Amino acid sequence: DTAVSQTPKYLVTQMGNDKSIKCEQNLGHDTMYWYKQDSKKFLKIMFSYNNKELIINETVPNRFSPKSPDKAHLNLHINSLELGDSAVYFCASSRQGSNQPQHFGDGTRLSIL
Amino acid sequence: EDQVTQSPEALRLQEGESSSLNCSYTVSGLRGLFWYRQDPGKGPEFLFTLYSAGEEKEKERLKATLTKKESFLHITAPKPEDSATYLCAVPSSGSARQLTFGSGTQLTVLP
C-alpha cells in the first residue's frame, strides 16, 4: 500500500496555465505538507496544514493555494504558471507534533514550457 | 534564522569503506533531528529521529548520533545499494510543524 501518493508524477504545461497536483495519504495522519525541491535538490516548505490551521511560507506566491477536501487529501493549485515554477513538488504527512517524522510522496515533476 | 548545513556535498566510497556524513544545525530549542534517504526520482524516506544529545540510533549499516551542535550519520562497510542522497532536517523554531532541511550529501558507493 502506498502511504503518500501524488498525481500526476509528471506535468508538462505552458506558461500562464492553471494546474493542480493531488495528494492523498492513508496513514491516518493529522497534518499534511507541500514542499518544493529546486534544481539543486534543496527542499523548501511551502505549506503545512491540518484541519485547524494553515501555515504558509511567506515566500510562496499567492498563485499557489492548497485545498483540503478532507483530512486525507491536500491538493495544490497553481494559477498563471511561470517558468520559475519548474521544480519537483513533494507532498508529505505526519502525526501532529513537532517531533513526528514526516512521510513523503514520490513527487510531481512540473515542467513549464 | 534556522540553518542546517550538511557536509560533504558529495562522497564517493569503495564498497566496504566506512565513513561519516555531517549535519550541523543552528536552531533555537532543538525538538528533534531527522535523517532521510532520497533515491533518484523518489521522495525522501524516513530513517531516524534523534531527540537529545548523546542519543544514537542504528539501522543495518547506518548509525546516527547527535550532539548539541551536530549530527553524524556513520556508514559501516557500505554496499552499492546504500548509494543515495542523505538529508537531515530539524523542526523550525518559528513553526513547530515545518522542517528546515539541509542540502544533502550525495553518497556513491562503488563496487
PDB file of N, CA and C in Angstrom, chain B residues 63-97:
ATOM      1  N   LYS B  63      24.299   4.305  11.341  1.00  0.00           N
ATOM      2  CA  LYS B  63      24.191   4.685  12.752  1.00  0.00           C
ATOM      3  C   LYS B  63      24.199   6.196  12.836  1.00  0.00           C
ATOM      4  N   ALA B  64      23.169   6.764  13.468  1.00  0.00           N
ATOM      5  CA  ALA B  64      23.070   8.211  13.605  1.00  0.00           C
ATOM      6  C   ALA B  64      23.336   8.599  15.045  1.00  0.00           C
ATOM      7  N   THR B  65      24.112   9.680  15.220  1.00  0.00           N
ATOM      8  CA  THR B  65      24.419  10.193  16.542  1.00  0.00           C
ATOM      9  C   THR B  65      24.116  11.689  16.580  1.00  0.00           C
ATOM     10  N   LEU B  66      23.938  12.208  17.789  1.00  0.00           N
ATOM     11  CA  LEU B  66      23.554  13.612  17.943  1.00  0.00           C
ATOM     12  C   LEU B  66      24.329  14.266  19.071  1.00  0.00           C
ATOM     13  N   THR B  67      24.869  15.472  18.800  1.00  0.00           N
ATOM     14  CA  THR B  67      25.442  16.312  19.843  1.00  0.00           C
ATOM     15  C   THR B  67      24.610  17.591  19.890  1.00  0.00           C
ATOM     16  N   LYS B  68      25.040  18.550  20.697  1.00  0.00           N
ATOM     17  CA  LYS B  68      24.263  19.794  20.818  1.00  0.00           C
ATOM     18  C   LYS B  68      24.380  20.682  19.590  1.00  0.00           C
ATOM     19  N   LYS B  69      25.338  20.390  18.720  1.00  0.00           N
ATOM     20  CA  LYS B  69      25.531  21.258  17.562  1.00  0.00           C
ATOM     21  C   LYS B  69      25.446  20.523  16.237  1.00  0.00           C
ATOM     22  N   GLU B  70      25.564  19.186  16.268  1.00  0.00           N
ATOM     23  CA  GLU B  70      25.613  18.479  15.000  1.00  0.00           C
ATOM     24  C   GLU B  70      25.191  17.022  15.159  1.00  0.00           C
ATOM     25  N   SER B  71      24.955  16.420  14.017  1.00  0.00           N
ATOM     26  CA  SER B  71      24.632  15.004  13.985  1.00  0.00           C
ATOM     27  C   SER B  71      25.520  14.347  12.944  1.00  0.00           C
ATOM     28  N   PHE B  72      25.844  13.088  13.182  1.00  0.00           N
ATOM     29  CA  PHE B  72      26.626  12.316  12.232  1.00  0.00           C
ATOM     30  C   PHE B  72      25.831  11.097  11.807  1.00  0.00           C
ATOM     31  N   LEU B  73      25.975  10.771  10.534  1.00  0.00           N
ATOM     32  CA  LEU B  73      25.435   9.516  10.030  1.00  0.00           C
ATOM     33  C   LEU B  73      26.630   8.664   9.616  1.00  0.00           C
ATOM     34  N   HIS B  74      26.889   7.640  10.420  1.00  0.00           N
ATOM     35  CA  HIS B  74      28.022   6.756  10.172  1.00  0.00           C
ATOM     36  C   HIS B  74      27.571   5.602   9.290  1.00  0.00           C
ATOM     37  N   ILE B  75      28.356   5.323   8.273  1.00  0.00           N
ATOM     38  CA  ILE B  75      28.032   4.227   7.366  1.00  0.00           C
ATOM     39  C   ILE B  75      29.170   3.218   7.459  1.00  0.00           C
ATOM     40  N   THR B  76      28.831   2.033   7.948  1.00  0.00           N
ATOM     41  CA  THR B  76      29.831   0.993   8.170  1.00  0.00           C
ATOM     42  C   THR B  76      29.770  -0.037   7.037  1.00  0.00           C
ATOM     43  N   ALA B  77      30.918  -0.278   6.432  1.00  0.00           N
ATOM     44  CA  ALA B  77      31.029  -1.267   5.343  1.00  0.00           C
ATOM     45  C   ALA B  77      29.913  -1.096   4.327  1.00  0.00           C
ATOM     46  N   PRO B  78      29.837   0.076   3.691  1.00  0.00           N
ATOM     47  CA  PRO B  78      28.707   0.337   2.782  1.00  0.00           C
ATOM     48  C   PRO B  78      28.707  -0.577   1.565  1.00  0.00           C
ATOM     49  N   LYS B  79      27.497  -0.743   1.021  1.00  0.00           N
ATOM     50  CA  LYS B  79      27.291  -1.510  -0.203  1.00  0.00           C
ATOM     51  C   LYS B  79      26.757  -0.565  -1.285  1.00  0.00           C
ATOM     52  N   PRO B  80      26.867  -0.957  -2.552  1.00  0.00           N
ATOM     53  CA  PRO B  80      26.361  -0.085  -3.625  1.00  0.00           C
ATOM     54  C   PRO B  80      24.905   0.339  -3.435  1.00  0.00           C
ATOM     55  N   GLU B  81      24.097  -0.505  -2.826  1.00  0.00           N
ATOM     56  CA  GLU B  81      22.683  -0.152  -2.625  1.00  0.00           C
ATOM     57  C   GLU B  81      22.483   0.950  -1.578  1.00  0.00           C
ATOM     58  N   ASP B  82      23.548   1.317  -0.881  1.00  0.00           N
ATOM     59  CA  ASP B  82      23.472   2.450   0.047  1.00  0.00           C
ATOM     60  C   ASP B  82      23.633   3.786  -0.682  1.00  0.00           C
ATOM     61  N   SER B  83      23.945   3.741  -1.963  1.00  0.00           N
ATOM     62  CA  SER B  83      24.088   4.966  -2.749  1.00  0.00           C
ATOM     63  C   SER B  83      22.751   5.706  -2.788  1.00  0.00           C
ATOM     64  N   ALA B  84      22.785   6.974  -2.408  1.00  0.00           N
ATOM     65  CA  ALA B  84      21.580   7.799  -2.347  1.00  0.00           C
ATOM     66  C   ALA B  84      22.009   9.179  -1.864  1.00  0.00           C
ATOM     67  N   THR B  85      21.047  10.097  -1.803  1.00  0.00           N
ATOM     68  CA  THR B  85      21.286  11.380  -1.141  1.00  0.00           C
ATOM     69  C   THR B  85      20.705  11.296   0.260  1.00  0.00           C
ATOM     70  N   TYR B  86      21.508  11.673   1.229  1.00  0.00           N
ATOM     71  CA  TYR B  86      21.086  11.630   2.626  1.00  0.00           C
ATOM     72  C   TYR B  86      20.831  13.057   3.103  1.00  0.00           C
ATOM     73  N   LEU B  87      19.631  13.251   3.641  1.00  0.00           N
ATOM     74  CA  LEU B  87      19.181  14.574   4.068  1.00  0.00           C
ATOM     75  C   LEU B  87      18.960  14.581   5.571  1.00  0.00           C
ATOM     76  N   CYS B  88      19.304  15.688   6.212  1.00  0.00           N
ATOM     77  CA  CYS B  88      18.910  15.855   7.606  1.00  0.00           C
ATOM     78  C   CYS B  88      18.001  17.076   7.705  1.00  0.00           C
ATOM     79  N   ALA B  89      17.179  17.103   8.726  1.00  0.00           N
ATOM     80  CA  ALA B  89      16.204  18.183   8.888  1.00  0.00           C
ATOM     81  C   ALA B  89      15.893  18.381  10.364  1.00  0.00           C
ATOM     82  N   VAL B  90      15.559  19.632  10.716  1.00  0.00           N
ATOM     83  CA  VAL B  90      15.146  19.949  12.081  1.00  0.00           C
ATOM     84  C   VAL B  90      13.836  20.705  12.035  1.00  0.00           C
ATOM     85  N   PRO B  91      12.965  20.529  13.041  1.00  0.00           N
ATOM     86  CA  PRO B  91      11.757  21.353  13.116  1.00  0.00           C
ATOM     87  C   PRO B  91      12.139  22.817  13.281  1.00  0.00           C
ATOM     88  N   SER B  92      11.502  23.681  12.509  1.00  0.00           N
ATOM     89  CA  SER B  92      11.825  25.102  12.564  1.00  0.00           C
ATOM     90  C   SER B  92      11.427  25.685  13.912  1.00  0.00           C
ATOM     91  N   SER B  93      12.236  26.580  14.424  1.00  0.00           N
ATOM     92  CA  SER B  93      11.923  27.187  15.719  1.00  0.00           C
ATOM     93  C   SER B  93      10.697  28.080  15.621  1.00  0.00           C
ATOM     94  N   GLY B  94      10.453  28.643  14.404  1.00  0.00           N
ATOM     95  CA  GLY B  94       9.298  29.529  14.245  1.00  0.00           C
ATOM     96  C   GLY B  94       7.987  28.770  14.197  1.00  0.00           C
ATOM     97  N   SER B  95       7.981  27.673  13.491  1.00  0.00           N
ATOM     98  CA  SER B  95       6.750  26.895  13.348  1.00  0.00           C
ATOM     99  C   SER B  95       7.050  25.450  13.703  1.00  0.00           C
ATOM    100  N   ALA B  96       6.330  24.932  14.665  1.00  0.00           N
ATOM    101  CA  ALA B  96       6.641  23.599  15.156  1.00  0.00           C
ATOM    102  C   ALA B  96       6.448  22.525  14.096  1.00  0.00           C
ATOM    103  N   ARG B  97       5.624  22.796  13.077  1.00  0.00           N
ATOM    104  CA  ARG B  97       5.320  21.731  12.135  1.00  0.00           C
ATOM    105  C   ARG B  97       6.189  21.777  10.886  1.00  0.00           C
TER     106      ARG B  97
END
